Short mmCIF file of C-alpha atoms in Angstrom, two decimals:
data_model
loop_
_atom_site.label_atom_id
_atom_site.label_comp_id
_atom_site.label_asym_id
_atom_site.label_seq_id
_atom_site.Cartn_x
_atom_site.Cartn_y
_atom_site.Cartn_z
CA UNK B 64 123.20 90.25 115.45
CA UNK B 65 122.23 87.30 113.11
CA UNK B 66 119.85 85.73 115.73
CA UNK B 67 119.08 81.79 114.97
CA UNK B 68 120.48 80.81 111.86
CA UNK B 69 119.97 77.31 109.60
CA UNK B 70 121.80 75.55 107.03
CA UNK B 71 121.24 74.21 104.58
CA UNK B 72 117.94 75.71 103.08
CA UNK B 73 117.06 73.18 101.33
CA UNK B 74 118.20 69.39 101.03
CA UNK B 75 117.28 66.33 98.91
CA UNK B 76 118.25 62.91 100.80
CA UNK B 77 118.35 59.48 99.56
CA UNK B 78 116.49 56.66 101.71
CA UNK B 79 119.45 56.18 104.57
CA UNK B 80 121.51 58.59 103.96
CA UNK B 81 122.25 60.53 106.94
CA UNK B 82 123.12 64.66 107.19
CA UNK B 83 123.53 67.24 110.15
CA UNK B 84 120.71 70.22 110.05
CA UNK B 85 123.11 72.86 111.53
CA UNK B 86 121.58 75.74 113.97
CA UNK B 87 123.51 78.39 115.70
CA UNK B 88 122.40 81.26 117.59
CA UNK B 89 124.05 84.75 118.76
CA UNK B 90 122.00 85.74 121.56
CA UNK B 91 123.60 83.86 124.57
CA UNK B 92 120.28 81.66 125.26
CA UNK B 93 120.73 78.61 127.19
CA UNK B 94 117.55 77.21 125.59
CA UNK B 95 117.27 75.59 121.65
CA UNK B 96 114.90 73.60 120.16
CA UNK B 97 114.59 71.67 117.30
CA UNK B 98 110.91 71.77 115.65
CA UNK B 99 109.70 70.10 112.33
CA UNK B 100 106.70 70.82 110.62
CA UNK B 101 104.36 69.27 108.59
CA UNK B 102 101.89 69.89 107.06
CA UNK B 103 98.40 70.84 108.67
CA UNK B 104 99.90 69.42 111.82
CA UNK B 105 101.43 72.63 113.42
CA UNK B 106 105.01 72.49 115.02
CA UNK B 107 106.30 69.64 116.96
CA UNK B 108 109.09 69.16 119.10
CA UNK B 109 111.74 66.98 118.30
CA UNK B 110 114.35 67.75 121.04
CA UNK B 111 115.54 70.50 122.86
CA UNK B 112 118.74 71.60 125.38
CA UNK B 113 118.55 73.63 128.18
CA UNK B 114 121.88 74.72 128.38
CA UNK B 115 125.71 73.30 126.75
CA UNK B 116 126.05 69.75 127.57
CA UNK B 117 122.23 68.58 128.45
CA UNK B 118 119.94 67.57 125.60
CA UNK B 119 116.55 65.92 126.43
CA UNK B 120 113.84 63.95 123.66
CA UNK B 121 111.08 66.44 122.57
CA UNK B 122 107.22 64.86 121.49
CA UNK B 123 108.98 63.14 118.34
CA UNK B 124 112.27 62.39 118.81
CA UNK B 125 112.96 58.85 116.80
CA UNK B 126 114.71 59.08 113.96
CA UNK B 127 116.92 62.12 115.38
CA UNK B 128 119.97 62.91 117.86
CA UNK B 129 121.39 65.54 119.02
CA UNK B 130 124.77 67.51 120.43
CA UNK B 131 125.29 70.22 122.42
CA UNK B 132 128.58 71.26 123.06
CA UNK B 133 128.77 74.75 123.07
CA UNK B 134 126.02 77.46 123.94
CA UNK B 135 125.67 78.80 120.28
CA UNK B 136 125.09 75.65 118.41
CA UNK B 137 122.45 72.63 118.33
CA UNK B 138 123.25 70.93 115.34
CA UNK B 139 120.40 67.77 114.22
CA UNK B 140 121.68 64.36 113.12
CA UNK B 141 119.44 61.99 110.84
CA UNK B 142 121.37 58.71 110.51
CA UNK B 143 118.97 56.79 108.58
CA UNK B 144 116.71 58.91 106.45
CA UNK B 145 113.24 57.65 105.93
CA UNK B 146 110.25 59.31 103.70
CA UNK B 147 108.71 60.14 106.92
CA UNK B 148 111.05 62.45 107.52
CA UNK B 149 110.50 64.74 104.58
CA UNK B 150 109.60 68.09 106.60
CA UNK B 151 110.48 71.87 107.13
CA UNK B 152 112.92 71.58 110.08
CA UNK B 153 113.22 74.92 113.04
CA UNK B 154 115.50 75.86 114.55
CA UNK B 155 114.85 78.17 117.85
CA UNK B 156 115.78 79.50 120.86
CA UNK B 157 115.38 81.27 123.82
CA UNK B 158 116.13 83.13 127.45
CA UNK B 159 114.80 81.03 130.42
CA UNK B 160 116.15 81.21 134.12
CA UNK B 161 113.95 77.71 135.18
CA UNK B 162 111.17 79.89 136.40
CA UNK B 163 112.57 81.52 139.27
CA UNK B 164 111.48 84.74 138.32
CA UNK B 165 107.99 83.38 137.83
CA UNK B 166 106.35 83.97 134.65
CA UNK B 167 107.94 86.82 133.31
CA UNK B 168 111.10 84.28 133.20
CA UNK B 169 110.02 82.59 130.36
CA UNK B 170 111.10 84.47 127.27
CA UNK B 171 109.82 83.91 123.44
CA UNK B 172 111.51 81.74 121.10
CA UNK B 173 113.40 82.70 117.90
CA UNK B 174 113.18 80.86 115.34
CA UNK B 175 115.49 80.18 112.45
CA UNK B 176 114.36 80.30 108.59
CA UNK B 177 113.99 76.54 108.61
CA UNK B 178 115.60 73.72 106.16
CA UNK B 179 113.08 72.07 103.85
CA UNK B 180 113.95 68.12 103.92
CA UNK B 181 113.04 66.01 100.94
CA UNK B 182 114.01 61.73 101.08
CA UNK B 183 113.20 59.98 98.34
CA UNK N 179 95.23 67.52 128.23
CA UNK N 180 97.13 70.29 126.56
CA UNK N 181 96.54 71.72 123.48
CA UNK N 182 95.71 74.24 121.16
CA UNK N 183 92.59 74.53 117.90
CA UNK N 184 92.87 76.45 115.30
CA UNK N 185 89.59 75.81 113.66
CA UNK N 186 90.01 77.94 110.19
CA UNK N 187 92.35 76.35 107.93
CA UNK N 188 92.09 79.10 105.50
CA UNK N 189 90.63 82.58 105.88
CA UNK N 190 89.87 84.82 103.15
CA UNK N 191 89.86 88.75 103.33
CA UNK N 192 89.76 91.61 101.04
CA UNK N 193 92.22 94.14 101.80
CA UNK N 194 91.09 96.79 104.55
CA UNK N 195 88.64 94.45 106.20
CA UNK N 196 89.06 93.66 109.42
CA UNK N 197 90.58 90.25 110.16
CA UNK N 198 89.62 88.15 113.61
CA UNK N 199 91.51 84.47 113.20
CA UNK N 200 90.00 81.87 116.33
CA UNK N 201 92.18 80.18 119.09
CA UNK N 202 90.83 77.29 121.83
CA UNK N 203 93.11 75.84 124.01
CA UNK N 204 92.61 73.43 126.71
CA UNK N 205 94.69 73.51 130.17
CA UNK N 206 94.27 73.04 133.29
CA UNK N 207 95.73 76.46 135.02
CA UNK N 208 96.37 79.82 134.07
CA UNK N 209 97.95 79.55 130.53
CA UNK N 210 100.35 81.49 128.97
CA UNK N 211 99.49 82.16 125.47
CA UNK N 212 101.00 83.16 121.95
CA UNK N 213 100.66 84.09 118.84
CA UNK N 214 103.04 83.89 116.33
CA UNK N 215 103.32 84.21 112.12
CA UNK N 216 105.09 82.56 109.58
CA UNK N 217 105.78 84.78 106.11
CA UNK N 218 106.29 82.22 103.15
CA UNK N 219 109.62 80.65 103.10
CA UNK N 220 110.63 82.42 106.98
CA UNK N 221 110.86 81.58 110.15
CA UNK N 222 108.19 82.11 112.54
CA UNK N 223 107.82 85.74 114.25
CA UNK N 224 106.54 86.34 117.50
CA UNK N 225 103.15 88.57 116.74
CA UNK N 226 102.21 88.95 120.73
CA UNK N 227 102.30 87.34 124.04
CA UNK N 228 99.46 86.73 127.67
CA UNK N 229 100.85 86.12 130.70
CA UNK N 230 98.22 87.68 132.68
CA UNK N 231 96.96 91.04 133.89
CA UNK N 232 95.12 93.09 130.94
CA UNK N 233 93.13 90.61 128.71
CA UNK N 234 93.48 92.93 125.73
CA UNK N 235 97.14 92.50 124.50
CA UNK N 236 98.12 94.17 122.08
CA UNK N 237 101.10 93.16 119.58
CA UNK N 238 103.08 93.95 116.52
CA UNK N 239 101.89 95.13 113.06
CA UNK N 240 98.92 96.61 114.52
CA UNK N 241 97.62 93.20 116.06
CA UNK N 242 95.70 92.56 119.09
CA UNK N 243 94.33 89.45 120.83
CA UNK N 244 91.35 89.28 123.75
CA UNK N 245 92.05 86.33 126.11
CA UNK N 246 88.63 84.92 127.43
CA UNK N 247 88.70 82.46 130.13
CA UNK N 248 85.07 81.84 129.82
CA UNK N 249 85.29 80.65 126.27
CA UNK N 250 89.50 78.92 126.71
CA UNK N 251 90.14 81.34 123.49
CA UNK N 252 92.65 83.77 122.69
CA UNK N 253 91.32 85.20 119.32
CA UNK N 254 93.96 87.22 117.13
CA UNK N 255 92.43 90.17 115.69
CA UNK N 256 93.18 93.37 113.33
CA UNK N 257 90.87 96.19 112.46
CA UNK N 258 91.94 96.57 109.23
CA UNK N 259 94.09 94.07 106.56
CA UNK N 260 97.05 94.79 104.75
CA UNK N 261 98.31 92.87 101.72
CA UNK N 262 101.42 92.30 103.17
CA UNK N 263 99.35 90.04 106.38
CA UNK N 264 99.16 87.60 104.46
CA UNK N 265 100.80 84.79 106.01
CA UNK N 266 100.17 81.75 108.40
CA UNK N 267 99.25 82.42 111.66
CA UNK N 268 100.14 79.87 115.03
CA UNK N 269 98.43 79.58 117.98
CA UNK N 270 100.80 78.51 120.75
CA UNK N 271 99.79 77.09 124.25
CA UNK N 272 103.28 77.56 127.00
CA UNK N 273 102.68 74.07 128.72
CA UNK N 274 104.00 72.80 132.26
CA UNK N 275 107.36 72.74 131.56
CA UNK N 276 109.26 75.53 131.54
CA UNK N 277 110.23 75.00 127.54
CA UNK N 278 107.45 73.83 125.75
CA UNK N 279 105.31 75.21 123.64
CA UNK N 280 101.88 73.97 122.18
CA UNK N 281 101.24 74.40 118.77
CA UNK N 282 97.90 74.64 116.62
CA UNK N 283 97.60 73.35 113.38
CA UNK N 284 97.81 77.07 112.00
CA UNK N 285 95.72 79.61 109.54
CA UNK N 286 96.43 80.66 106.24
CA UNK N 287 95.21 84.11 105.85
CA UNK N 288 95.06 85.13 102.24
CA UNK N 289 93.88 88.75 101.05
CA UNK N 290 92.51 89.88 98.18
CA UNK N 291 93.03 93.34 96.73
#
């Protein structure tokens, strides 16, 4: 059991050049999420999917897109890389059944090892 | 609004002190709260988890965290500091949604021997 995994680790891009962050997961969750981080600033959310075939826009989502076409993997498409998008990028997931359970529904979120982002 | 301080940027401990990193989150109902940490160069790591009932929660590695409605904190503490805590530390707020999460800003904990 592998969990949430990333690649690549680490990646240098040129001003718009575009790359796929890849993220799969091994736990059956029908919820991923796609985080970056900067520095100071915490974790935001750039988008998420609540289950294989629906993707919605996180707090920062320009600049990104997304696929989900199988439960297991949420890869993360830059098209046009920009120097504001040098960041650590997460990966995570998790168990949720919408709530109907009430609180105890809402299981944590696994995170990935991350891929460090440079664009010069 | 929703969100979540973490007022220390950096906190500083010698090794077998106790450790107490600070929390404040604004919401509106009955929030579901989080800690998590991040070891250099990992992913982040669930340290413990409110929902409600018992205030006290306690958590992995020997961590514990009091929620206080009174004071909207959720302060992360350990009696006593291990070399290998150090780390940074996330606050995290469960918002409306059923998905998100709120983050703080985070705490670098650094020990000295």
């Amino acid at each position: 059991n592998a969990g949430v995994t990333q690649t690549p680790k680490f990646r240098i891009l040129k001003i718009g050049q575009s790359m796929t962050l890849q993220c799969t997961q091994d736990m059956n969750h029908n919820y991923m999420y796609w985080y970056r981080q900067d520095p100071g600033m915490g974790l935001k959310l750039i988008y998420y999917s609540v289950g294989a075939g629906i993707t919605d826009k996180g707090e920062v989502p320009n600049g990104y897109n997304v696929s989900r076409s199988t439960t297991e993997d949420f890869p993360l498409r830059l098209e046009l890389a920009a120097p504001s998008q040098t960041s650590v990028y997460f990966c995570a997931s998790s168990y949720s059944d919408g709530g109907l359970a009430g609180a105890s529904s809402y299981n944590e979120q696994f995170f990935g090892p991350g891929t460090r982002l440079t664009v010069l | 609004a929703q969100s979540v301080t973490q007022p220390d940027i950096h906190i500083t401990v010698s090794e077998g002190a106790s450790l107490e990193l600070r929390c404040n989150y604004s919401y509106g109902a009955t929030p579901y709260l989080f800690w998590y940490v991040q070891s250099p160069g990992q992913g982040l790591q669930l340290l413990l988890k409110y929902f409600s009932g018992d205030t006290l929660v306690q958590g992995i590695k020997g961590f514990e965290a009091e929620f206080k409605r009174s004071q909207s904190s959720f302060n992360l503490r350990k009696p006593s500091v291990h070399w290998s805590d150090a780390a940074e530390y996330f606050c995290a707020l469960k918002g409306d949604s059923s998905y998100k999460l709120i983050f703080g800003s985070g705490t670098r904990l650094l020990v000295r021997p």
